[in-house]
């Protein structure tokens, strides 16, 4: 598949998708959003890949936001279409049937922070910086930042970041639960790879069901969420991997999962 602003790479069972516009700090224009949509759709459907990693090219940025130059002349209807395009791509990432880890070095601002939040797990280099600075431009986040940020860090902190446009460092992002882990400068991709390989060794269908249970369950009340979990638990019992996982434990050997 042809890409201009995105690079894709396969390392064993891990697919790496890199936003590659370092001259614009990997800012998201329409073309880049479409390419990310294609890359996640293709790698999401590739059964050989168990985990995906999303990162940004260059040392300065993960993604510094939606492309301001491309947005400058949008009329309101075009702006709405652009927001939906971005939101749809992020929803695709969230719904991919395997874990997606964001490996973040440098700036993750505006649409970049929103992109990271659509991933399942965020690993940040110590030099990473986060924020929703849209209010500095007279707009608000358009790629679901007002929705995912409070779900991740709570209403109060989300409103502080949204209203002030403050840019926070990786340590604060970690303290408020925006990132899972902070690692030495430049080690974010390596650390994401380590976690991806660990996850890739688990029962892939079980991991997929965990993702579905959390994502869908959080949109339900507790009773429905638990019922949904029980249904997925039952479906897991129909898989070969469940039989293999339990037999391997009892036979004191390593399981060989087949994604079936
Ligand atoms: N869009 C377009 N171009 C961008 C960009 C963006 N979001 N962020 C950086 N760039 C470009 C700069 O224009 C500059 O290009 P030139 O070399 O051609 O001048 C290049 O990337 C390097 O950037 P700087 O020279 O500004 O680098 P710096 O180190 O001085 O500053 C920065 C880095 C603090 C990240 C600064 O670039 C910045 O504030 N960027 C904008 C961040 C932002 O406001 N993001 C939110 C965008 S709105 C949005 O995302 C809406 C939404 O939710 C959908």
mmCIF file of C-alpha atoms and ligand atoms in Angstrom:
data_model
loop_
_atom_site.group_PDB
_atom_site.id
_atom_site.type_symbol
_atom_site.label_atom_id
_atom_site.label_comp_id
_atom_site.label_asym_id
_atom_site.label_seq_id
_atom_site.Cartn_x
_atom_site.Cartn_y
_atom_site.Cartn_z
ATOM 1 C CA UNK A 1 0.000 0.000 0.000
ATOM 2 C CA UNK A 2 1.294 3.485 -0.907
ATOM 3 C CA UNK A 3 1.794 6.125 1.770
ATOM 4 C CA UNK A 4 3.354 9.589 1.688
ATOM 5 C CA UNK A 5 3.078 10.835 5.274
ATOM 6 C CA UNK A 6 2.975 7.532 7.106
ATOM 7 C CA UNK A 7 5.467 4.670 7.358
ATOM 8 C CA UNK A 8 4.509 1.115 8.203
ATOM 9 C CA UNK A 9 6.832 -1.593 9.405
ATOM 10 C CA UNK A 10 6.393 -5.134 10.691
ATOM 11 C CA UNK A 11 8.624 -6.550 13.436
ATOM 12 C CA UNK A 12 7.508 -10.106 14.156
ATOM 13 C CA UNK A 13 3.950 -9.949 15.492
ATOM 14 C CA UNK A 14 4.105 -6.176 16.000
ATOM 15 C CA UNK A 15 3.083 -3.568 13.426
ATOM 16 C CA UNK A 16 4.597 -0.098 13.745
ATOM 17 C CA UNK A 17 2.846 2.887 12.196
ATOM 18 C CA UNK A 18 4.866 6.125 12.114
ATOM 19 C CA UNK A 19 3.482 9.562 11.299
ATOM 20 C CA UNK A 20 6.163 10.942 9.023
ATOM 21 C CA UNK A 21 5.980 14.707 8.424
ATOM 22 C CA UNK A 22 8.820 15.809 10.712
ATOM 23 C CA UNK A 23 9.186 19.211 8.997
ATOM 24 C CA UNK A 24 5.679 20.105 10.224
ATOM 25 C CA UNK A 25 6.236 18.283 13.528
ATOM 26 C CA UNK A 26 4.033 15.483 12.140
ATOM 27 C CA UNK A 27 0.940 17.717 12.084
ATOM 28 C CA UNK A 28 -2.205 16.005 10.810
ATOM 29 C CA UNK A 29 -3.508 17.256 7.480
ATOM 30 C CA UNK A 30 -6.359 15.527 5.625
ATOM 31 C CA UNK A 31 -3.983 13.308 3.645
ATOM 32 C CA UNK A 32 -2.184 12.104 6.781
ATOM 33 C CA UNK A 33 -5.498 11.367 8.496
ATOM 34 C CA UNK A 34 -6.631 9.315 5.475
ATOM 35 C CA UNK A 35 -3.340 7.425 5.402
ATOM 36 C CA UNK A 36 -3.565 6.637 9.119
ATOM 37 C CA UNK A 37 -7.119 5.445 8.570
ATOM 38 C CA UNK A 38 -5.898 3.105 5.806
ATOM 39 C CA UNK A 39 -2.867 1.888 7.737
ATOM 40 C CA UNK A 40 -4.879 1.054 10.872
ATOM 41 C CA UNK A 41 -7.602 -0.625 8.832
ATOM 42 C CA UNK A 42 -5.060 -2.787 6.969
ATOM 43 C CA UNK A 43 -2.849 -3.658 9.947
ATOM 44 C CA UNK A 44 -5.908 -4.077 12.162
ATOM 45 C CA UNK A 45 -7.199 -6.778 9.809
ATOM 46 C CA UNK A 46 -3.825 -8.554 9.485
ATOM 47 C CA UNK A 47 -4.130 -11.657 11.665
ATOM 48 C CA UNK A 48 -0.346 -12.110 11.825
ATOM 49 C CA UNK A 49 -0.069 -8.873 13.812
ATOM 50 C CA UNK A 50 -0.965 -9.116 17.488
ATOM 51 C CA UNK A 51 -0.157 -5.574 18.645
ATOM 52 C CA UNK A 52 0.230 -2.211 16.896
ATOM 53 C CA UNK A 53 2.460 0.699 17.896
ATOM 54 C CA UNK A 54 1.852 4.276 16.791
ATOM 55 C CA UNK A 55 4.719 6.768 16.911
ATOM 56 C CA UNK A 56 5.998 9.966 15.291
ATOM 57 C CA UNK A 57 9.092 10.464 13.116
ATOM 58 C CA UNK A 58 11.949 12.642 14.328
ATOM 59 C CA UNK A 59 12.999 13.576 17.837
ATOM 60 C CA UNK A 60 10.860 16.650 18.328
ATOM 61 C CA UNK A 61 7.299 15.476 18.071
ATOM 62 C CA UNK A 62 4.851 12.622 18.285
ATOM 63 C CA UNK A 63 2.259 14.836 16.556
ATOM 64 C CA UNK A 64 2.035 18.618 17.175
ATOM 65 C CA UNK A 65 -1.674 18.749 16.363
ATOM 66 C CA UNK A 66 -3.998 19.129 13.459
ATOM 67 C CA UNK A 67 -2.306 21.052 10.645
ATOM 68 C CA UNK A 68 -2.989 24.727 11.372
ATOM 69 C CA UNK A 69 -1.974 25.840 7.865
ATOM 70 C CA UNK A 70 -4.495 23.402 6.367
ATOM 71 C CA UNK A 71 -7.223 24.567 8.781
ATOM 72 C CA UNK A 72 -6.741 28.302 8.355
ATOM 73 C CA UNK A 73 -9.108 28.755 5.405
ATOM 74 C CA UNK A 74 -11.761 26.195 6.318
ATOM 75 C CA UNK A 75 -15.384 27.356 6.385
ATOM 76 C CA UNK A 76 -17.623 25.966 9.148
ATOM 77 C CA UNK A 77 -18.944 23.048 7.098
ATOM 78 C CA UNK A 78 -15.462 22.065 5.957
ATOM 79 C CA UNK A 79 -14.306 22.352 9.586
ATOM 80 C CA UNK A 80 -17.060 19.996 10.677
ATOM 81 C CA UNK A 81 -16.131 17.520 7.943
ATOM 82 C CA UNK A 82 -12.468 17.744 9.020
ATOM 83 C CA UNK A 83 -13.426 17.089 12.670
ATOM 84 C CA UNK A 84 -15.498 14.057 11.641
ATOM 85 C CA UNK A 85 -12.659 12.744 9.488
ATOM 86 C CA UNK A 86 -10.263 12.953 12.439
ATOM 87 C CA UNK A 87 -12.789 11.530 14.892
ATOM 88 C CA UNK A 88 -13.533 8.623 12.569
ATOM 89 C CA UNK A 89 -9.842 7.758 12.232
ATOM 90 C CA UNK A 90 -9.424 7.846 16.023
ATOM 91 C CA UNK A 91 -12.537 5.689 16.445
ATOM 92 C CA UNK A 92 -10.981 3.203 13.995
ATOM 93 C CA UNK A 93 -7.866 3.004 16.197
ATOM 94 C CA UNK A 94 -9.985 2.533 19.323
ATOM 95 C CA UNK A 95 -12.003 -0.238 17.664
ATOM 96 C CA UNK A 96 -9.056 -2.141 16.134
ATOM 97 C CA UNK A 97 -9.321 -5.708 17.438
ATOM 98 C CA UNK A 98 -5.852 -5.695 19.010
ATOM 99 C CA UNK A 99 -3.989 -3.423 21.419
ATOM 100 C CA UNK A 100 -2.539 -0.173 20.118
ATOM 101 C CA UNK A 101 0.347 1.407 22.055
ATOM 102 C CA UNK A 102 1.300 5.047 21.497
ATOM 103 C CA UNK A 103 5.075 5.573 21.786
ATOM 104 C CA UNK A 104 5.437 9.289 22.425
ATOM 105 C CA UNK A 105 8.587 11.370 22.126
ATOM 106 C CA UNK A 106 8.362 15.190 22.057
ATOM 107 C CA UNK A 107 5.163 17.134 21.453
ATOM 108 C CA UNK A 108 1.740 15.487 21.619
ATOM 109 C CA UNK A 109 -0.430 18.578 21.329
ATOM 110 C CA UNK A 110 -4.006 19.185 20.219
ATOM 111 C CA UNK A 111 -4.875 16.520 17.650
ATOM 112 C CA UNK A 112 -1.637 14.742 18.651
ATOM 113 C CA UNK A 113 -2.754 14.390 22.250
ATOM 114 C CA UNK A 114 -6.175 13.302 20.975
ATOM 115 C CA UNK A 115 -4.524 10.718 18.724
ATOM 116 C CA UNK A 116 -2.516 9.350 21.667
ATOM 117 C CA UNK A 117 -5.680 9.156 23.781
ATOM 118 C CA UNK A 118 -7.420 6.990 21.178
ATOM 119 C CA UNK A 119 -4.674 4.378 21.668
ATOM 120 C CA UNK A 120 -5.034 1.790 24.432
ATOM 121 C CA UNK A 121 -1.740 2.493 26.210
ATOM 122 C CA UNK A 122 0.617 5.490 26.160
ATOM 123 C CA UNK A 123 4.370 5.250 26.785
ATOM 124 C CA UNK A 124 6.165 8.594 26.924
ATOM 125 C CA UNK A 125 9.778 9.630 26.726
ATOM 126 C CA UNK A 126 10.853 12.017 29.525
ATOM 127 C CA UNK A 127 10.996 14.806 26.920
ATOM 128 C CA UNK A 128 7.353 14.338 25.876
ATOM 129 C CA UNK A 129 4.959 17.260 26.247
ATOM 130 C CA UNK A 130 1.186 17.094 26.265
ATOM 131 C CA UNK A 131 -1.616 19.603 25.984
ATOM 132 C CA UNK A 132 -4.772 20.776 24.297
ATOM 133 C CA UNK A 133 -3.683 24.289 23.256
ATOM 134 C CA UNK A 134 -6.617 24.890 20.859
ATOM 135 C CA UNK A 135 -7.938 27.811 22.941
ATOM 136 C CA UNK A 136 -4.787 29.716 21.934
ATOM 137 C CA UNK A 137 -6.121 29.535 18.356
ATOM 138 C CA UNK A 138 -9.680 30.473 19.266
ATOM 139 C CA UNK A 139 -11.018 26.955 18.781
ATOM 140 C CA UNK A 140 -11.629 23.853 20.833
ATOM 141 C CA UNK A 141 -10.373 20.301 20.243
ATOM 142 C CA UNK A 142 -12.133 18.731 17.264
ATOM 143 C CA UNK A 143 -10.840 15.164 17.415
ATOM 144 C CA UNK A 144 -12.797 14.160 20.543
ATOM 145 C CA UNK A 145 -10.361 15.666 23.056
ATOM 146 C CA UNK A 146 -13.183 17.139 25.124
ATOM 147 C CA UNK A 147 -14.593 13.614 25.413
ATOM 148 C CA UNK A 148 -11.572 11.335 25.867
ATOM 149 C CA UNK A 149 -9.525 13.628 28.128
ATOM 150 C CA UNK A 150 -12.100 13.741 30.979
ATOM 151 C CA UNK A 151 -12.664 9.998 30.615
ATOM 152 C CA UNK A 152 -8.927 9.456 31.157
ATOM 153 C CA UNK A 153 -7.987 12.069 33.749
ATOM 154 C CA UNK A 154 -11.336 13.170 35.241
ATOM 155 C CA UNK A 155 -13.463 16.239 34.673
ATOM 156 C CA UNK A 156 -11.587 18.782 36.804
ATOM 157 C CA UNK A 157 -8.085 18.227 35.430
ATOM 158 C CA UNK A 158 -9.452 17.911 31.892
ATOM 159 C CA UNK A 159 -11.174 21.281 32.191
ATOM 160 C CA UNK A 160 -7.999 22.865 33.580
ATOM 161 C CA UNK A 161 -5.989 21.628 30.583
ATOM 162 C CA UNK A 162 -8.703 22.544 28.074
ATOM 163 C CA UNK A 163 -9.347 26.039 29.492
ATOM 164 C CA UNK A 164 -5.696 27.059 30.028
ATOM 165 C CA UNK A 165 -4.161 25.351 26.993
ATOM 166 C CA UNK A 166 -1.215 24.571 29.306
ATOM 167 C CA UNK A 167 1.487 22.273 28.026
ATOM 168 C CA UNK A 168 2.501 19.715 30.644
ATOM 169 C CA UNK A 169 5.569 17.510 30.890
ATOM 170 C CA UNK A 170 5.657 13.722 30.888
ATOM 171 C CA UNK A 171 5.878 13.492 34.683
ATOM 172 C CA UNK A 172 2.681 15.474 35.186
ATOM 173 C CA UNK A 173 1.001 13.525 32.378
ATOM 174 C CA UNK A 174 1.925 10.379 34.283
ATOM 175 C CA UNK A 175 0.729 11.760 37.619
ATOM 176 C CA UNK A 176 -2.730 12.546 36.194
ATOM 177 C CA UNK A 177 -3.062 9.202 34.405
ATOM 178 C CA UNK A 178 -2.676 10.530 30.881
ATOM 179 C CA UNK A 179 0.307 8.235 30.256
ATOM 180 C CA UNK A 180 0.986 4.746 31.566
ATOM 181 C CA UNK A 181 4.749 4.989 31.815
ATOM 182 C CA UNK A 182 7.607 7.488 31.444
ATOM 183 C CA UNK A 183 10.938 6.216 30.143
ATOM 184 C CA UNK A 184 14.420 7.652 29.543
ATOM 185 C CA UNK A 185 14.651 10.159 26.676
ATOM 186 C CA UNK A 186 14.475 8.425 23.321
ATOM 187 C CA UNK A 187 13.538 5.017 24.748
ATOM 188 C CA UNK A 188 9.788 5.275 24.117
ATOM 189 C CA UNK A 189 9.719 3.059 21.019
ATOM 190 C CA UNK A 190 11.998 0.443 22.577
ATOM 191 C CA UNK A 191 9.830 0.354 25.696
ATOM 192 C CA UNK A 192 6.639 0.130 23.612
ATOM 193 C CA UNK A 193 8.210 -2.772 21.658
ATOM 194 C CA UNK A 194 8.985 -4.603 24.914
ATOM 195 C CA UNK A 195 5.417 -4.233 26.103
ATOM 196 C CA UNK A 196 4.040 -5.156 22.681
ATOM 197 C CA UNK A 197 6.113 -8.360 22.608
ATOM 198 C CA UNK A 198 4.938 -9.286 26.094
ATOM 199 C CA UNK A 199 1.290 -8.800 25.064
ATOM 200 C CA UNK A 200 1.887 -10.661 21.764
ATOM 201 C CA UNK A 201 2.801 -13.772 23.787
ATOM 202 C CA UNK A 202 -0.631 -13.896 25.463
ATOM 203 C CA UNK A 203 -3.815 -15.431 24.099
ATOM 204 C CA UNK A 204 -4.672 -12.971 21.292
ATOM 205 C CA UNK A 205 -8.420 -13.538 21.444
ATOM 206 C CA UNK A 206 -8.388 -13.110 25.217
ATOM 207 C CA UNK A 207 -6.498 -9.808 24.834
ATOM 208 C CA UNK A 208 -8.958 -8.708 22.171
ATOM 209 C CA UNK A 209 -11.920 -9.544 24.428
ATOM 210 C CA UNK A 210 -10.289 -7.562 27.290
ATOM 211 C CA UNK A 211 -10.096 -4.510 25.009
ATOM 212 C CA UNK A 212 -13.714 -4.921 23.935
ATOM 213 C CA UNK A 213 -14.940 -5.457 27.486
ATOM 214 C CA UNK A 214 -13.215 -2.304 28.758
ATOM 215 C CA UNK A 215 -14.152 -0.094 25.797
ATOM 216 C CA UNK A 216 -17.776 -1.173 25.534
ATOM 217 C CA UNK A 217 -18.282 -1.788 29.231
ATOM 218 C CA UNK A 218 -17.280 1.771 30.132
ATOM 219 C CA UNK A 219 -20.150 3.019 27.967
ATOM 220 C CA UNK A 220 -22.627 0.881 29.978
ATOM 221 C CA UNK A 221 -23.785 0.786 33.576
ATOM 222 C CA UNK A 222 -22.107 -1.738 35.920
ATOM 223 C CA UNK A 223 -24.768 -4.471 35.556
ATOM 224 C CA UNK A 224 -24.738 -4.388 31.761
ATOM 225 C CA UNK A 225 -20.945 -4.142 31.695
ATOM 226 C CA UNK A 226 -20.659 -7.238 33.900
ATOM 227 C CA UNK A 227 -23.206 -9.087 31.741
ATOM 228 C CA UNK A 228 -21.199 -8.173 28.643
ATOM 229 C CA UNK A 229 -18.020 -9.441 30.327
ATOM 230 C CA UNK A 230 -19.761 -12.743 31.178
ATOM 231 C CA UNK A 231 -20.796 -13.184 27.525
ATOM 232 C CA UNK A 232 -17.229 -12.621 26.339
ATOM 233 C CA UNK A 233 -16.006 -15.000 29.066
ATOM 234 C CA UNK A 234 -18.395 -17.639 27.691
ATOM 235 C CA UNK A 235 -17.200 -17.029 24.113
ATOM 236 C CA UNK A 236 -13.597 -17.404 25.288
ATOM 237 C CA UNK A 237 -14.534 -20.938 26.398
ATOM 238 C CA UNK A 238 -15.358 -21.765 22.770
ATOM 239 C CA UNK A 239 -11.800 -20.997 21.630
ATOM 240 C CA UNK A 240 -8.968 -23.458 21.032
ATOM 241 C CA UNK A 241 -6.636 -21.019 22.765
ATOM 242 C CA UNK A 242 -8.628 -21.343 25.997
ATOM 243 C CA UNK A 243 -8.279 -25.133 25.900
ATOM 244 C CA UNK A 244 -4.559 -24.792 25.108
ATOM 245 C CA UNK A 245 -3.938 -22.155 27.813
ATOM 246 C CA UNK A 246 -5.540 -24.204 30.565
ATOM 247 C CA UNK A 247 -3.995 -27.518 29.416
ATOM 248 C CA UNK A 248 -0.552 -25.911 29.189
ATOM 249 C CA UNK A 249 -0.870 -24.596 32.748
ATOM 250 C CA UNK A 250 -1.890 -27.977 34.096
ATOM 251 C CA UNK A 251 0.813 -29.755 32.087
ATOM 252 C CA UNK A 252 3.412 -27.208 33.286
ATOM 253 C CA UNK A 253 4.442 -26.091 29.783
ATOM 254 C CA UNK A 254 4.285 -22.871 27.744
ATOM 255 C CA UNK A 255 1.057 -22.474 25.780
ATOM 256 C CA UNK A 256 1.124 -22.273 21.992
ATOM 257 C CA UNK A 257 -1.715 -19.955 21.016
ATOM 258 C CA UNK A 258 -3.167 -20.027 17.512
ATOM 259 C CA UNK A 259 -5.557 -17.072 17.558
ATOM 260 C CA UNK A 260 -8.442 -19.532 17.214
HETATM 261 N N1 LIG B 1 0.258 22.642 12.223
HETATM 262 C C1 LIG B 1 1.016 23.023 11.192
HETATM 263 N N2 LIG B 1 2.342 23.235 11.279
HETATM 264 C C2 LIG B 1 2.899 23.042 12.488
HETATM 265 C C3 LIG B 1 2.176 22.657 13.608
HETATM 266 C C4 LIG B 1 0.780 22.434 13.441
HETATM 267 N N3 LIG B 1 -0.002 22.006 14.424
HETATM 268 N N4 LIG B 1 3.007 22.567 14.666
HETATM 269 C C5 LIG B 1 4.218 22.894 14.207
HETATM 270 N N5 LIG B 1 4.168 23.185 12.891
HETATM 271 C C6 LIG B 1 5.270 23.598 12.013
HETATM 272 C C7 LIG B 1 5.662 25.035 12.249
HETATM 273 O O1 LIG B 1 4.809 25.913 11.556
HETATM 274 C C8 LIG B 1 7.086 25.040 11.734
HETATM 275 O O2 LIG B 1 7.042 25.088 10.336
HETATM 276 P P1 LIG B 1 8.121 26.018 9.522
HETATM 277 O O3 LIG B 1 9.458 25.423 9.860
HETATM 278 O O4 LIG B 1 7.726 25.833 8.096
HETATM 279 O O5 LIG B 1 7.961 27.403 10.049
HETATM 280 C C9 LIG B 1 7.600 23.653 12.114
HETATM 281 O O6 LIG B 1 6.441 22.848 12.317
HETATM 282 C C10 LIG B 1 8.415 23.654 13.404
HETATM 283 O O7 LIG B 1 7.631 24.265 14.410
HETATM 284 P P2 LIG B 1 8.153 25.513 15.289
HETATM 285 O O8 LIG B 1 9.159 26.308 14.531
HETATM 286 O O9 LIG B 1 6.947 26.245 15.806
HETATM 287 O O10 LIG B 1 8.896 24.739 16.464
HETATM 288 P P3 LIG B 1 9.109 25.229 17.961
HETATM 289 O O11 LIG B 1 10.045 24.249 18.575
HETATM 290 O O12 LIG B 1 9.445 26.673 18.018
HETATM 291 O O13 LIG B 1 7.649 25.046 18.655
HETATM 292 C C11 LIG B 1 5.597 23.908 19.163
HETATM 293 C C12 LIG B 1 7.084 23.771 18.784
HETATM 294 C C13 LIG B 1 5.469 24.485 20.581
HETATM 295 C C14 LIG B 1 4.985 22.501 19.106
HETATM 296 C C15 LIG B 1 4.906 24.841 18.145
HETATM 297 O O14 LIG B 1 5.210 24.403 16.838
HETATM 298 C C16 LIG B 1 3.406 24.887 18.278
HETATM 299 O O15 LIG B 1 2.887 25.548 19.181
HETATM 300 N N6 LIG B 1 2.676 24.177 17.381
HETATM 301 C C17 LIG B 1 1.235 24.220 17.348
HETATM 302 C C18 LIG B 1 0.644 23.376 18.445
HETATM 303 C C19 LIG B 1 -0.882 23.480 18.422
HETATM 304 O O16 LIG B 1 -1.441 24.550 18.592
HETATM 305 N N7 LIG B 1 -1.548 22.332 18.205
HETATM 306 C C20 LIG B 1 -2.976 22.282 18.154
HETATM 307 C C21 LIG B 1 -3.427 22.460 16.732
HETATM 308 S S1 LIG B 1 -5.197 22.658 16.624
HETATM 309 C C22 LIG B 1 -5.820 21.102 16.730
HETATM 310 O O17 LIG B 1 -5.112 20.135 16.894
HETATM 311 C C23 LIG B 1 -7.317 21.051 16.622
HETATM 312 C C24 LIG B 1 -7.921 19.702 16.800
HETATM 313 O O18 LIG B 1 -8.106 19.222 17.893
HETATM 314 C C25 LIG B 1 -8.396 18.976 15.650
#
